[in-house]
Short mmCIF file of C-alpha atoms in Angstrom, two decimals:
data_model
loop_
_atom_site.label_atom_id
_atom_site.label_comp_id
_atom_site.label_asym_id
_atom_site.label_seq_id
_atom_site.Cartn_x
_atom_site.Cartn_y
_atom_site.Cartn_z
CA MET A 1 100.63 94.02 110.57
CA THR A 2 101.27 93.33 114.22
CA GLN A 3 99.90 94.66 117.46
CA LYS A 4 103.36 95.96 118.29
CA GLU A 5 103.09 98.51 115.46
CA PHE A 6 100.22 100.25 117.28
CA LYS A 7 101.72 100.41 120.79
CA ASP A 8 102.85 104.04 120.46
CA ILE A 9 99.67 105.23 118.72
CA SER A 10 97.05 106.94 120.88
CA ILE A 11 93.60 105.50 121.37
CA ARG A 12 92.17 108.29 119.17
CA GLY A 13 94.81 107.42 116.56
CA ARG A 14 93.74 103.78 116.67
CA VAL A 15 90.11 104.80 116.25
CA ALA A 16 91.08 107.04 113.32
CA TYR A 17 92.89 104.11 111.71
CA CYS A 18 89.81 101.90 112.02
CA ILE A 19 87.52 104.66 110.74
CA ASN A 20 89.72 104.81 107.65
CA CYS A 21 89.37 101.02 107.39
CA LEU A 22 85.58 101.42 107.67
CA ASN A 23 85.65 104.05 104.94
CA ASN A 24 87.68 101.73 102.67
CA TYR A 25 85.33 98.84 103.39
CA LEU A 26 82.20 100.81 102.59
CA LYS A 27 83.67 102.20 99.36
CA ALA A 28 84.76 98.73 98.24
CA ILE A 29 81.68 96.71 99.22
CA TYR A 30 78.99 99.33 98.61
CA PRO A 31 80.48 101.61 95.92
CA ASP A 32 77.12 102.98 94.78
CA SER A 33 75.84 103.88 98.25
CA ASP A 34 76.28 107.09 100.20
CA TYR A 35 77.62 106.31 103.65
CA SER A 36 78.56 109.88 104.46
CA SER A 37 76.36 109.98 107.55
CA VAL A 38 77.98 106.82 108.94
CA ILE A 39 81.50 108.14 108.39
CA ASP A 40 80.51 111.54 109.77
CA LEU A 41 79.22 110.04 113.01
CA ALA A 42 82.36 107.89 113.32
CA CYS A 43 84.62 110.91 112.76
CA LYS A 44 83.06 112.67 115.74
CA ILE A 45 84.76 110.13 118.03
CA THR A 46 88.22 111.45 117.19
CA GLU A 47 87.12 115.08 116.93
CA ASN A 48 85.28 115.34 120.23
CA SER A 49 88.00 115.98 122.76
CA ASN A 50 85.79 116.40 125.81
CA TYR A 51 83.12 113.75 125.46
CA ILE A 52 84.61 110.77 123.65
CA ASP A 53 82.22 108.48 125.53
CA GLU A 54 79.15 110.31 124.20
CA SER A 55 80.47 110.35 120.64
CA THR A 56 81.18 106.65 120.95
CA MET A 57 77.72 105.91 122.32
CA ALA A 58 76.11 107.79 119.45
CA PHE A 59 78.14 105.69 117.00
CA THR A 60 77.25 102.54 118.94
CA GLU A 61 73.58 103.14 118.25
CA ILE A 62 74.16 102.67 114.50
CA ILE A 63 76.17 99.44 114.73
CA PRO A 64 73.90 96.96 112.91
CA GLU A 65 73.66 94.70 115.96
CA TYR A 66 72.10 97.56 117.96
CA LEU A 67 70.40 99.47 115.17
CA TYR A 68 68.29 96.43 114.31
CA GLU A 69 67.85 95.08 117.84
CA PHE A 70 64.28 96.41 117.96
CA ASP A 71 61.65 96.70 115.24
CA ASN A 72 61.26 100.45 115.50
CA TYR A 73 62.80 103.64 116.83
CA GLU A 74 60.41 104.02 119.74
CA ASP A 75 61.07 100.56 121.19
CA ALA A 76 64.83 101.02 120.87
CA GLU A 77 64.83 104.10 123.11
CA PHE A 78 67.96 105.52 121.50
CA GLU A 79 69.57 108.32 123.46
CA TYR A 80 71.75 109.90 120.80
CA ILE A 81 70.28 109.45 117.33
CA THR A 82 67.04 111.11 116.30
CA LYS A 83 64.08 109.43 114.61
CA GLU A 84 65.12 111.06 111.32
CA GLN A 85 68.67 109.76 111.68
CA TYR A 86 67.36 106.31 112.58
CA ASP A 87 65.19 106.23 109.46
CA SER A 88 68.17 107.27 107.36
CA PHE A 89 70.53 104.71 108.89
CA ILE A 90 67.97 101.91 108.51
CA ARG A 91 67.85 102.70 104.78
CA ILE A 92 71.61 102.56 104.25
CA ILE A 93 73.13 100.19 106.81
CA PRO A 94 72.57 96.55 105.91
CA LYS A 95 71.19 94.37 108.66
CA ASP A 96 73.10 91.20 107.89
CA ASP A 97 76.64 92.29 107.00
CA ALA A 98 78.67 90.56 109.72
CA ASP A 99 81.92 92.12 108.52
CA LEU A 100 80.50 95.62 108.70
CA ASN A 101 79.21 94.85 112.18
CA THR A 102 82.70 93.64 113.20
CA ILE A 103 84.43 96.78 111.92
CA MET A 104 81.93 99.16 113.49
CA HIS A 105 82.02 97.22 116.76
CA SER A 106 85.81 97.38 116.77
CA ILE A 107 85.74 101.16 116.51
CA ARG A 108 83.44 101.28 119.51
CA ASP A 109 85.41 98.68 121.46
CA ILE A 110 88.76 100.44 121.01
CA VAL A 111 87.36 103.36 123.00
CA TRP A 112 85.12 101.40 125.33
CA GLU A 113 87.91 99.12 126.56
CA TYR A 114 89.38 102.05 128.51
CA CYS A 115 86.57 104.57 128.69
CA TYR A 116 86.01 104.56 132.44
CA THR A 117 89.22 102.99 133.67
CA SER A 118 92.93 103.60 133.76
CA ILE A 119 94.93 102.80 130.65
CA ASP A 120 97.71 100.25 130.95
CA GLU A 121 101.04 100.89 129.24
CA GLY A 122 100.44 100.72 125.49
CA ALA A 123 96.69 100.06 125.95
CA LYS A 124 97.29 96.49 124.84
CA LYS A 125 93.77 95.26 125.57
CA ASN A 126 92.24 97.16 122.65
CA LEU A 127 94.78 96.11 120.01
CA LYS A 128 92.82 92.95 119.21
CA PHE A 129 90.01 95.10 117.83
CA ILE A 130 92.34 96.71 115.29
CA ILE A 131 93.57 93.29 114.22
CA ASN A 132 89.94 92.12 113.80
CA THR A 133 89.28 95.08 111.52
CA VAL A 134 92.43 94.55 109.46
CA ASP A 135 91.62 90.85 109.13
CA VAL A 136 88.22 91.68 107.62
CA LEU A 137 89.83 93.97 105.04
CA LYS A 138 92.53 91.42 104.20
CA THR A 139 89.92 88.68 103.73
CA LYS A 140 87.96 90.92 101.35
CA LYS A 141 91.16 92.11 99.60
CA ILE A 142 90.43 95.73 100.50
CA SER A 143 93.25 98.23 100.86
CA ILE A 144 94.55 98.75 104.37
CA PRO A 145 95.68 102.21 105.50
CA ASP A 146 99.40 102.77 105.97
CA ILE A 147 100.14 102.51 109.68
CA GLY A 148 103.06 104.92 109.32
CA GLU A 149 100.68 107.83 108.81
CA TYR A 150 99.15 107.22 112.26
CA LYS A 151 102.38 107.17 114.26
CA ARG A 152 102.14 110.96 114.69
CA PHE A 153 99.11 110.43 116.94
CA ILE A 154 101.26 109.62 119.93
CA PHE A 155 100.20 107.56 122.90
CA SER A 156 102.07 109.71 125.43
CA LYS A 157 99.58 112.59 125.04
CA ASN A 158 96.54 112.94 127.31
CA ASP A 159 97.10 109.73 129.26
CA GLY A 160 97.04 107.53 126.16
CA TRP A 161 93.94 109.05 124.58
CA GLY A 162 96.01 111.41 122.44
CA ASP A 163 94.96 114.79 121.14
CA TYR A 164 91.81 115.63 119.24
CA ILE A 165 92.19 114.51 115.61
CA SER A 166 90.42 116.22 112.74
CA ARG A 167 89.11 113.93 110.03
CA ASP A 168 91.30 115.87 107.59
CA GLU A 169 94.32 114.39 109.31
CA TYR A 170 93.51 110.74 108.68
CA LEU A 171 91.00 110.10 105.93
CA ASN A 172 92.59 109.29 102.58
CA THR A 173 92.43 112.54 100.61
CA HIS A 174 90.34 115.67 100.59
CA ALA A 175 88.48 114.34 97.55
CA SER A 176 87.53 111.19 99.44
CA HIS A 177 86.23 113.30 102.33
CA ILE A 178 83.76 115.02 100.05
CA LYS A 179 82.74 111.84 98.24
CA ASN A 180 82.23 110.02 101.52
CA GLY A 181 80.68 112.83 103.49
CA CYS A 182 83.61 113.89 105.59
CA GLU A 183 83.80 117.43 104.42
CA PRO A 184 84.81 119.33 107.55
CA SER A 185 82.03 121.32 109.11
#
């Protein structure tokens, strides 16, 4: 897989690809755990057409590096997740999984690289985050999504951001949506 393969895929399409990688990682490494709330929060990034920054910030709060930065919810002063969500995420997201942290950070960084700035042709600066994610999956011998299925999320729409993408359009199968908590709401 090369960076060149992603040049015509929108930023939302790139995020969708990495969310699918996250889903595959969680299913492979933690097969007996329910990560539906993690995948659900990630899916909101591609589904929220008006406020991608807010959806991304909400997801950022559950990246292990930030989720565990403080000893409790009150000290963390989270803006997007509730105390109940925090308690739930603390129970399911491991503190010391560096690979999980890398994948989740990459999802955030793909958006954040261009969130409040103009997007250069092909949005090349965020491609490294996709490669980081793919490298984690390759190292762990976890299946990697087919890039061909993401080429329909074209870069030329909405100044590189692409159109809103429903989780149904990129997660493996409908059965995996239900098993992993991505049943459309």
